[in-house]
Each structure stands twice: as structure tokens, then as C-alpha cells.
XYZ file of C-alpha atoms in Angstrom:
556
model
C -40.872 16.035 -1.854
C -44.462 15.283 -2.245
C -46.074 15.295 -5.964
C -49.315 15.285 -7.400
C -50.391 12.286 -10.402
C -53.317 12.841 -11.581
C -55.735 10.031 -13.238
C -59.714 9.125 -13.051
C -61.336 8.310 -9.387
C -63.912 5.910 -9.879
C -65.136 5.450 -6.163
C -64.998 7.038 -2.812
C -62.796 6.992 -0.090
C -58.975 7.823 0.315
C -56.104 5.742 1.248
C -52.627 5.677 2.679
C -50.267 3.196 2.410
C -47.782 1.278 0.728
C -47.058 0.388 -2.965
C -47.748 -3.074 -3.982
C -47.936 -4.386 -7.104
C -49.393 -7.191 -8.990
C -47.808 -10.461 -9.278
C -45.785 -10.284 -12.850
C -47.570 -11.860 -15.643
C -46.567 -15.206 -17.008
C -43.470 -15.137 -19.090
C -43.317 -16.310 -23.074
C -43.445 -20.514 -22.467
C -40.557 -21.534 -25.309
C -41.152 -23.009 -28.564
C -40.029 -26.044 -28.389
C -40.909 -29.017 -30.293
C -43.090 -32.338 -29.236
C -42.476 -36.007 -30.827
C -45.566 -37.020 -31.927
C -46.084 -39.405 -29.214
C -46.578 -37.002 -26.481
C -49.121 -35.016 -28.622
C -52.398 -36.784 -27.056
C -50.763 -35.896 -23.204
C -49.822 -32.495 -23.775
C -53.424 -32.113 -25.085
C -55.019 -33.971 -22.271
C -52.503 -31.309 -19.738
C -54.046 -28.642 -21.877
C -57.711 -29.551 -20.908
C -57.168 -30.499 -17.890
C -55.436 -27.086 -17.392
C -58.117 -25.137 -19.228
C -61.169 -26.563 -16.783
C -59.441 -26.365 -13.956
C -58.717 -21.903 -14.231
C -62.852 -21.886 -15.631
C -63.583 -23.618 -12.078
C -62.109 -21.788 -10.107
C -63.173 -18.163 -11.617
C -66.654 -19.844 -11.065
C -65.957 -20.814 -7.421
C -64.368 -17.298 -7.346
C -67.452 -15.800 -8.828
C -69.926 -18.017 -6.423
C -67.798 -16.661 -3.507
C -68.227 -13.358 -4.862
C -72.081 -12.558 -5.869
C -73.887 -10.408 -7.662
C -72.064 -8.516 -10.400
C -68.304 -10.061 -9.652
C -70.191 -13.509 -10.367
C -71.628 -12.154 -14.022
C -68.294 -10.723 -14.929
C -66.669 -14.429 -13.192
C -68.329 -16.423 -15.384
C -68.024 -14.909 -18.658
C -64.268 -14.755 -18.303
C -64.740 -18.924 -17.512
C -66.251 -19.416 -20.425
C -64.193 -17.565 -22.555
C -61.075 -19.728 -21.087
C -63.568 -23.094 -22.234
C -64.393 -21.483 -26.035
C -64.316 -24.585 -28.425
C -63.222 -22.732 -30.976
C -60.550 -22.099 -28.451
C -59.430 -25.337 -27.923
C -59.653 -26.487 -30.969
C -57.488 -24.420 -32.925
C -54.974 -25.516 -28.884
C -55.673 -29.589 -30.150
C -54.301 -28.706 -33.424
C -51.198 -26.750 -32.372
C -50.250 -29.801 -30.143
C -51.303 -31.760 -32.983
C -48.215 -30.222 -34.969
C -45.539 -30.214 -32.249
C -45.912 -27.766 -29.723
C -45.618 -28.201 -26.407
C -49.650 -27.204 -24.144
C -48.477 -24.425 -22.721
C -46.908 -22.389 -26.102
C -50.357 -23.874 -27.509
C -52.389 -21.807 -24.920
C -49.669 -19.182 -25.875
C -50.157 -18.512 -29.157
C -53.689 -19.505 -29.579
C -54.975 -17.337 -26.902
C -52.642 -15.172 -29.281
C -54.906 -14.967 -31.860
C -58.147 -14.884 -30.620
C -56.586 -11.330 -28.657
C -55.422 -10.123 -32.325
C -58.706 -10.910 -33.655
C -60.166 -8.964 -30.439
C -57.412 -5.973 -31.302
C -58.882 -5.581 -35.095
C -62.944 -6.409 -33.990
C -63.225 -2.723 -33.251
C -63.279 -1.049 -29.953
C -65.877 -2.775 -28.312
C -63.861 -6.042 -28.067
C -61.267 -4.424 -28.591
C -61.342 -3.813 -24.619
C -62.085 -7.269 -23.560
C -58.615 -8.097 -24.353
C -57.594 -7.596 -21.149
C -59.517 -10.003 -19.387
C -58.490 -12.621 -22.642
C -55.058 -11.924 -21.536
C -55.681 -12.860 -17.743
C -57.123 -16.070 -18.674
C -54.145 -16.811 -20.879
C -51.570 -16.793 -18.316
C -53.831 -18.569 -15.169
C -53.807 -21.208 -18.179
C -50.459 -21.284 -18.830
C -49.150 -20.630 -15.431
C -50.932 -23.788 -14.374
C -49.168 -25.961 -16.874
C -46.054 -24.270 -15.994
C -46.249 -24.938 -12.395
C -46.016 -21.429 -11.238
C -47.468 -19.220 -8.933
C -50.531 -17.331 -10.399
C -50.911 -14.036 -11.203
C -53.299 -11.589 -8.721
C -52.867 -10.413 -5.844
C -49.721 -10.353 -3.570
C -49.614 -12.094 -0.245
C -48.945 -9.475 2.505
C -49.664 -9.101 5.982
C -50.283 -5.160 6.935
C -52.330 -3.330 5.151
C -51.039 -1.529 1.398
C -52.693 0.475 -1.710
C -52.829 -2.284 -5.475
C -50.955 -0.628 -8.479
C -50.949 -2.491 -11.328
C -51.264 -1.425 -15.544
C -54.880 -3.189 -14.895
C -56.861 -5.551 -13.101
C -58.712 -8.291 -14.044
C -61.915 -9.068 -12.818
C -60.176 -12.105 -11.011
C -58.835 -10.604 -8.662
C -60.818 -7.306 -8.079
C -63.850 -9.404 -7.126
C -62.098 -11.395 -4.058
C -59.962 -8.132 -3.237
C -59.689 -7.655 0.252
C -60.905 -4.492 1.827
C -59.387 -5.402 5.673
C -55.596 -5.485 3.436
C -56.017 -3.760 -0.145
C -56.387 0.355 1.379
C -57.286 0.839 -2.109
C -55.969 0.298 -5.965
C -54.739 2.547 -9.468
C -54.389 1.281 -12.688
C -52.912 2.685 -15.596
C -55.231 1.466 -17.529
C -59.037 1.643 -17.188
C -61.864 3.791 -17.596
C -64.482 4.641 -15.066
C -67.039 2.232 -16.841
C -64.784 -0.350 -16.369
C -65.614 -3.601 -14.886
C -63.341 -3.345 -12.570
C -64.114 0.454 -11.180
C -67.376 -0.804 -10.954
C -66.622 -3.419 -9.041
C -64.240 -1.140 -7.116
C -67.197 1.135 -6.449
C -69.175 -2.482 -4.859
C -66.598 -3.502 -2.358
C -65.746 0.335 -1.306
C -62.834 -0.026 -2.319
C -61.253 3.887 -3.060
C -59.888 3.602 -6.723
C -58.551 5.746 -9.249
C -57.845 4.093 -12.909
C -56.352 5.566 -16.458
C -53.208 7.370 -14.112
C -49.950 7.387 -16.301
C -46.802 6.029 -15.355
C -48.423 4.387 -12.673
C -47.135 1.289 -12.907
C -43.255 2.984 -12.420
C -44.661 3.915 -9.224
C -41.526 1.804 -6.997
C -42.598 -0.471 -4.483
C -43.107 0.366 -1.385
C -43.695 3.873 -2.136
C -46.491 5.731 0.222
C -49.066 7.541 -1.699
C -52.185 9.011 -1.038
C -55.169 7.753 -2.960
C -58.068 10.154 -3.175
C -61.480 7.582 -4.861
C -62.765 11.174 -5.746
C -61.095 13.659 -7.594
C -59.001 10.877 -8.588
C -55.233 12.261 -7.501
C -52.885 9.729 -6.467
C -50.395 12.565 -3.822
C -47.038 10.472 -3.723
C -44.407 10.275 -0.357
C -47.882 13.239 0.592
C -46.606 14.836 3.925
C -47.818 14.794 7.244
C -50.458 18.265 6.545
C -51.432 16.326 3.314
C -51.996 13.477 5.019
C -54.146 15.497 8.109
C -56.066 17.294 5.423
C -56.954 13.737 3.668
C -57.931 12.340 7.041
C -59.968 14.284 8.243
C -62.252 15.760 4.803
C -62.506 11.976 4.809
C -63.354 11.666 8.339
C -66.596 14.257 7.395
C -68.117 12.421 5.090
C -67.781 9.583 7.648
C -70.108 11.773 9.646
C -71.993 13.451 6.993
C -72.868 9.494 6.101
C -73.566 8.646 9.153
C -76.334 11.216 9.295
C -77.712 10.963 6.072
C -80.774 8.521 6.581
C -84.197 7.802 4.867
C -85.861 9.032 1.447
C -84.047 10.788 -1.177
C -84.597 14.711 -1.310
C -82.678 17.738 -1.392
C -82.692 20.224 0.972
C -86.146 22.042 0.165
C -87.988 18.211 0.007
C -88.182 17.790 -3.434
C -87.741 13.792 -3.819
C -85.034 12.109 -6.166
C -86.132 8.421 -5.032
C -82.667 6.705 -4.427
C -82.313 3.039 -6.270
C -79.991 0.462 -6.116
C -78.474 -1.676 -9.723
C -78.358 -4.975 -9.548
C -77.176 -7.807 -11.069
C -79.220 -10.682 -9.067
C -80.453 -11.453 -5.685
C -76.688 -11.591 -4.237
C -76.715 -8.413 -4.398
C -79.723 -7.147 -2.087
C -78.424 -7.792 0.958
C -76.538 -4.519 0.504
C -78.886 -2.597 -1.435
C -81.271 -2.593 1.671
C -79.193 -2.196 3.718
C -77.760 1.130 2.372
C -81.846 2.456 2.437
C -82.076 1.447 -1.087
C -85.652 2.818 -1.992
C -86.376 0.400 -4.944
C -84.483 -1.063 -8.011
C -83.404 1.048 -10.630
C -81.957 -1.216 -12.885
C -81.997 -5.034 -12.366
C -79.965 -6.816 -14.301
C -80.762 -10.514 -15.459
C -77.780 -11.698 -17.524
C -76.971 -13.418 -14.416
C -79.436 -15.987 -15.036
C -78.677 -17.123 -19.119
C -74.675 -16.715 -18.305
C -75.148 -19.701 -16.766
C -75.412 -21.977 -20.230
C -74.740 -20.078 -23.185
C -75.968 -23.412 -25.264
C -80.333 -22.109 -24.197
C -81.940 -20.118 -22.254
C -83.206 -20.655 -18.125
C -86.734 -22.060 -17.871
C -89.589 -20.401 -16.844
C -89.736 -21.593 -14.062
C -85.917 -20.784 -12.910
C -86.483 -17.047 -13.798
C -89.644 -16.926 -11.907
C -87.931 -18.072 -8.909
C -84.360 -15.519 -9.165
C -86.993 -12.325 -10.028
C -89.144 -13.282 -7.001
C -86.277 -13.223 -4.720
C -85.798 -9.894 -5.532
C -89.820 -8.890 -5.822
C -90.407 -9.728 -2.292
C -86.769 -7.565 -0.569
C -88.699 -4.235 -1.609
C -92.601 -4.762 -0.324
C -94.510 -1.196 -1.867
C -90.779 -0.635 -3.741
C -90.106 0.361 -6.963
C -88.242 -2.587 -8.799
C -86.640 -1.814 -12.417
C -85.865 -5.288 -14.113
C -84.270 -4.811 -17.456
C -84.804 -8.133 -19.800
C -81.785 -9.566 -21.494
C -79.349 -7.414 -23.121
C -77.201 -9.831 -25.069
C -74.661 -8.975 -27.339
C -71.208 -7.230 -27.597
C -69.598 -7.721 -24.651
C -72.173 -10.483 -23.903
C -72.167 -12.907 -26.209
C -73.984 -16.033 -25.913
C -73.544 -18.798 -28.739
C -77.571 -19.378 -28.511
C -78.904 -15.145 -29.193
C -75.912 -13.248 -30.712
C -74.587 -13.716 -33.687
C -70.325 -15.247 -34.344
C -69.496 -13.209 -37.498
C -70.500 -9.901 -37.033
C -67.379 -7.390 -38.022
C -68.058 -4.071 -34.790
C -70.749 -6.203 -31.750
C -71.418 -2.697 -30.425
C -73.142 -1.549 -32.728
C -75.107 -4.650 -34.753
C -77.835 -7.080 -32.762
C -77.412 -6.059 -29.308
C -80.051 -5.412 -26.842
C -83.974 -5.179 -28.035
C -82.561 -6.467 -31.688
C -81.566 -9.832 -30.503
C -84.543 -10.011 -28.936
C -86.641 -9.090 -31.161
C -84.885 -11.554 -33.442
C -86.065 -14.285 -31.061
C -89.337 -13.803 -30.086
C -89.362 -16.372 -27.311
C -87.125 -15.605 -25.672
C -88.692 -12.971 -24.892
C -91.485 -14.083 -24.177
C -90.631 -16.314 -22.065
C -88.783 -13.483 -19.545
C -91.578 -11.701 -19.200
C -94.535 -14.328 -18.444
C -91.493 -15.167 -16.070
C -91.677 -11.348 -14.826
C -95.607 -11.555 -14.588
C -95.186 -14.526 -12.730
C -92.823 -13.640 -10.337
C -94.890 -10.716 -9.378
C -98.822 -12.324 -8.975
C -99.511 -11.669 -5.085
C -96.654 -9.340 -4.389
C -97.476 -5.072 -3.624
C -93.857 -3.949 -5.475
C -94.137 -1.607 -7.776
C -92.831 -3.586 -10.909
C -91.688 -2.056 -13.693
C -89.998 -3.069 -17.463
C -87.277 -1.827 -19.610
C -85.726 -2.348 -22.826
C -82.006 -1.977 -23.819
C -80.774 -0.258 -26.576
C -83.836 1.362 -28.196
C -83.333 3.366 -30.760
C -86.864 4.887 -31.800
C -89.860 4.852 -31.662
C -90.522 1.028 -33.623
C -88.164 -0.077 -30.770
C -90.275 1.069 -28.243
C -93.067 -0.683 -29.440
C -92.343 -3.150 -30.271
C -91.350 -3.871 -27.045
C -94.536 -2.486 -25.131
C -96.626 -4.565 -27.727
C -94.801 -7.584 -26.609
C -95.288 -6.577 -22.858
C -98.995 -6.771 -23.323
C -98.917 -9.839 -25.216
C -97.338 -11.644 -21.843
C -100.471 -10.559 -19.974
C -97.737 -8.344 -18.153
C -99.174 -6.087 -15.616
C -96.082 -3.261 -14.844
C -94.814 -0.410 -16.702
C -92.985 -0.401 -19.677
C -90.264 1.662 -20.133
C -86.931 2.024 -22.452
C -83.666 2.761 -21.876
C -81.926 5.713 -23.326
C -78.117 4.427 -24.299
C -78.841 5.765 -27.835
C -77.425 9.630 -28.669
C -81.036 8.855 -31.194
C -83.289 8.035 -27.607
C -82.126 11.470 -26.237
C -83.202 12.977 -29.776
C -86.254 11.756 -29.516
C -86.810 10.631 -26.274
C -90.869 12.556 -26.791
C -91.492 10.511 -29.680
C -90.456 7.108 -27.932
C -92.647 8.256 -25.245
C -95.605 7.717 -27.445
C -95.038 4.371 -26.450
C -94.120 3.987 -23.323
C -94.535 5.082 -19.488
C -90.921 6.228 -18.559
C -87.268 6.482 -19.413
C -83.729 5.243 -18.100
C -80.549 6.276 -18.666
C -78.494 4.318 -19.588
C -74.728 6.864 -19.504
C -72.295 4.388 -19.679
C -73.168 3.383 -22.924
C -74.644 6.471 -23.799
C -71.196 8.052 -23.601
C -69.627 5.603 -25.675
C -71.509 5.935 -28.395
C -72.129 9.740 -28.162
C -68.234 9.836 -28.477
C -67.528 7.068 -30.274
C -65.193 6.281 -27.193
C -65.165 2.032 -26.228
C -65.897 2.263 -22.098
C -62.982 -0.457 -21.670
C -59.940 1.650 -23.198
C -58.044 3.777 -20.851
C -56.590 6.074 -23.767
C -60.121 7.219 -24.759
C -61.040 7.361 -20.995
C -61.795 11.284 -20.831
C -64.853 11.316 -23.489
C -66.161 8.062 -20.961
C -66.474 10.843 -18.093
C -69.715 11.582 -17.859
C -69.418 15.581 -16.940
C -68.945 15.980 -20.559
C -71.527 18.532 -21.575
C -72.506 16.813 -24.828
C -73.552 14.113 -22.785
C -75.756 16.534 -19.945
C -77.214 17.781 -23.205
C -78.506 14.772 -24.308
C -79.383 13.943 -19.946
C -81.800 17.657 -20.150
C -83.471 16.230 -23.517
C -84.806 13.354 -22.797
C -85.449 14.501 -19.354
C -87.345 17.675 -20.357
C -88.950 15.083 -22.772
C -90.580 13.464 -20.253
C -91.617 16.220 -18.023
C -93.314 17.618 -21.159
C -95.373 14.512 -21.144
C -95.681 14.444 -17.423
C -93.571 10.629 -17.596
C -90.861 9.532 -15.207
C -86.704 10.072 -16.181
C -84.498 8.275 -14.287
C -80.412 7.840 -14.523
C -79.245 4.312 -13.817
C -75.661 4.430 -15.566
C -72.338 5.192 -13.444
C -72.826 9.401 -13.288
C -75.188 8.582 -10.473
C -73.443 7.105 -7.942
C -70.961 10.274 -8.036
C -72.094 12.974 -5.775
C -71.617 15.926 -7.269
C -73.140 14.798 -10.655
C -75.924 13.315 -8.751
C -76.726 16.960 -7.842
C -76.937 18.498 -11.068
C -78.731 15.150 -13.149
C -81.145 16.522 -10.492
C -81.154 19.994 -11.600
C -81.264 19.196 -15.441
C -85.028 16.934 -13.960
C -83.923 14.224 -14.016
C -86.780 12.130 -11.505
C -84.727 9.001 -10.021
C -81.015 8.446 -9.666
C -79.954 4.032 -9.391
C -75.915 3.357 -8.199
C -74.197 1.080 -6.576
C -75.101 -0.046 -2.786
C -72.065 1.512 -1.803
C -72.949 5.115 -3.013
C -76.421 5.093 -2.408
C -75.187 6.989 1.715
C -72.431 9.984 -0.070
C -75.291 10.428 -2.918
C -78.093 11.040 -0.474
C -75.837 13.336 1.855
C -75.119 15.107 -0.930
C -78.453 15.725 -2.187
C -79.281 16.707 1.255
C -77.026 19.583 1.323
C -78.331 22.277 -1.498
C -82.145 23.017 -2.376
C -83.623 21.827 -6.369
C -83.208 25.789 -7.038
C -79.506 25.431 -6.692
C -78.676 21.991 -8.037
C -80.777 23.539 -11.819
C -78.010 25.902 -11.512
C -75.458 24.235 -11.172
C -76.774 21.929 -14.332
C -77.393 25.154 -16.438
C -73.320 26.514 -15.104
C -71.817 22.857 -16.182
C -74.229 22.671 -19.654
C -72.034 25.877 -20.704
C -68.579 24.449 -20.154
C -66.769 23.270 -22.885
C -65.154 20.577 -21.180
C -65.604 17.439 -18.470
C -63.532 19.594 -15.949
C -64.865 22.949 -16.654
C -68.534 21.638 -16.019
C -67.020 20.159 -12.642
C -65.822 22.986 -11.476
C -68.259 25.300 -12.622
C -71.267 22.836 -10.596
C -68.346 22.485 -7.972
C -68.368 26.758 -7.738
C -71.831 27.184 -7.526
C -72.772 24.315 -4.828
C -69.447 25.795 -3.036
C -71.170 29.350 -3.444
C -68.217 30.369 -5.135
């Protein structure tokens, strides 16, 4: 008998297939004592296992490229954390085996993360994955991970580590469902980049039996268990209709009545550029530059290295617009040479622009490198600062850009509610705004983007979040300047229409979402989008907002 479960749809498409569960987690190693003379050998085993796991994560990152590479490199750094390794050595010195020392050291660090505020608590899943990989290697048992299968399947897990998501084979993994996670978690972002249908934050997902047939709708968040033939036919037909609409939709982004809405791509480095170009991106709305700084946590990359990497991306979009976000370090992207290690709540501490203003030489080098990378190219370069809180922040960033001789537009990201509330003031110092809806939701609702238990508050359809978007867009319109969205909200085709109705002037997203958004915009006029936006804003919940907008656009 068919039953319906509801989670959060995070990656478009439909998948119908049998459930296969993620490989089980490593068992807790026995707590047995070793003779003192074996301590050196055990410490060597521990270091070899740690180095091997870090190398494996780096190799997976190199294969995956783009955003996945940055995430996996961060995990590799986590594996080799000097303080963690020192703790492992201490535990072995007093009699623990290598595997037990690793298990206990990671457990202690896990408690610190879990109690250090919700933002860092979101890194616990990544930490657990690193621990499991090291312990598995020490015990000589198979790594936890994606199951082996000769036939396509729907992957089900409590949560998916980035290392697993990054190298999913779309020809075998039809889609995935997780019990934890949220719409802006690492795995959700990587799923969209892969074009794999996915639903997260689904209560009871891990209780689905191995081999159970399910139908996953990554757009609505619905998972149909034992779907009827009628349901399969309905979902398959809807998916075919969507594919046909995508194939027919080409060219620049615009509404049905010709109102232009440039559709840009979010890229995490040069590896993401080919997919963006193939999807018809009109430029880059968010070029994340952290990938360069994660290679070496002890020092910033040289100006020459930065120039070469930036130029690769700029050259791919002649005459196009490329919006570069300067380094966003801190919180879940700590760098030893920049960010303090003892902040009680890093998400609310020194991160983003605050970090760069404390290290003006790092900011100056990056801005100078961007200026040199753009020399002689017809590209329209724009540079923006993350985590701008007020006009003083915006002024400091604009002054730094001018001092570096940067011939580009200077902008500010709206990720803090104060920036949305005082957007017009900030626009006295900069030339454009870009809404990072992931962090804006996180700070508006005090809801960590990595925690499944608060995923309803991370839903970009929340009316309060739409109000902040509207405030920012209205301020930009009044100042005759632009206001784009580069957060994951832009990747939802229906929400893209609402954002357009709110006055947003451009939308930036992962390359895989561009065709969906282009096709959706082409179906409706600007007036229809405006009516849908108004209907969504008067709702009292995210679900009601989406339903209200859908009703307007479907003519109900």
C-alpha cells in the first residue's frame, strides 16, 4: 500500500528505485591496554592511518573539483589537526591502542564542537566521517560509504558526508534521501551540482527497508513508499514534461513579457566553469575564492597564484559579468593564519569582512590580484565583501578596493539582517547588493543551516526572509542600483519567480539549476511574478507562502 513521507526537497528531479542503505558506521573499538614498549609503534600506525585518510579525501576532492574539492580539503585538514593528533599521541602513551585513541580523541573534540554553538555543531557529521574512515583503516574493515551495486538504486542514509556525496555516480545513484541535513547543507549543495534528485530532513528515513521501492520527488520533498503504478506514471510524465520544457528554454533569462533577469552561476573555482558555460550562464554571480586559501592553512596564497586562478574564470565569460566574493574565512571555514581558535561562537565572531579588515595585507593582496587578473579582458568585474553589517563596513571595503587600484564595481553581501534593514545606507558606499539567503536565513531565525532539526526555519520561503529580500531590493531600486540573489533560494524555479516579483535584478545558482529557472521565468509575466510575491509575503509560514505563490501562478 502506498504511503507518503515528506521531507525537504533540495535537488530537482524524480527518482524511482529500490532503497539501498549507506554502509554502517564503524563499531567502537575495544578499550584494551597495550604495553608501554608498543606505544611508539601504535603512534606510528595512527599517523599512517590519518595521513592515508587525508590523502584519500584530497584525491576525492581533486577528482570531484569545484565546490566539492573545497569541502573535502577542509575535511582533510580536520583529519590532520595538530591538536587532535597530539591528543591521540597522549592517549596512546598511557596505554590505548591506536584505534581506541583515535576514537576517544575524536569523541572529545566532538563534544567541544557540539557545545560551541550551532554553527560549529553542524561540522559534527563531517568529523564523524573522518573518525570512521581512520578507525576503519586501523581495524582493517571496509570503509563506511556508498554501497556496491550493479543496479541503479535510491541511496538512504541518516546523513551523507561530503566525501560520499562528491563522488556519487549518477548512473547508479538515482537519487538520495537523508534523515538529517537541511536545504543549504554541504550535501544538498553538492547534490544540486550533480543533478541528483534529493530529499533531506525526512523523519524515519533510515527505517525504510532495504530493497523497498520508493519514488523520490526532489522538487516537492515527497517520498512515496511502495508507489502505485498510477503514481509512477504520473511522476514519470511530470519529469518528462519538465525535461521537454528545459530543452525548449534557451537564451538569456527573462519573463514572458521580456523583463530581463540575468541568470548567473555560482562557482567554487575554475573546475566549475565548464558546467556553467554549458548551462548557458550569463556570467558568474558568486565566485567563491576560498578554494585557493584551503590549500595551505598556514599562509595565504601568493599574488601570482591568485592572479592565475582568477584569470581562468574571468576569461571564460568575455563581455559577461563576474562577481567575485573576497575571502570568507571564519566559522565553518577556519584558517590557522587568520581566524582565532578560541572564539566561543565563531558564527557570531570575527568572520568574513571582519577577518579581512583585521588582516589588511591579505585583503590588499587579493584585491591587487583581482585587478591584475582583469587587465586587458573585456569582462565586467564586480567584487563584493561577505558579512557586511553596516555602512562603516561598506565604506571600509570600498576604500580598500580603491586603494588597491581595482577598476570594478564594489558591492556588499546582505547576509546579516542589519544589512537588509539599512540597505539604503550601505548603498551610499557601494554600487550593488547581493543577497546570500543561506546565511541571511541562518541569522534571521537563529537556525544553523547544517542542523536538520531546525530545517523548517532555513526554508527560504519563510515570509520574514522574503520581507528582508524585498527591503533590500526596494532600497536598491530607490538608489538606481542592482540587487541580486546568490544564495540557494535562487535555485528554486518557483521561488525565482517570486524573487523577481520582489524586485531582485539577477539570480545566481549552481549550474544544474539554471535550465529549470530559465524555463520557469519564461512562463510568467513580471506582473504575475509581482502578484505571486505579494501573496507569499502575506502568508504566515513557508508552506503557506509557497502554496499562495503557486496558486497565483497557476491561475487558481
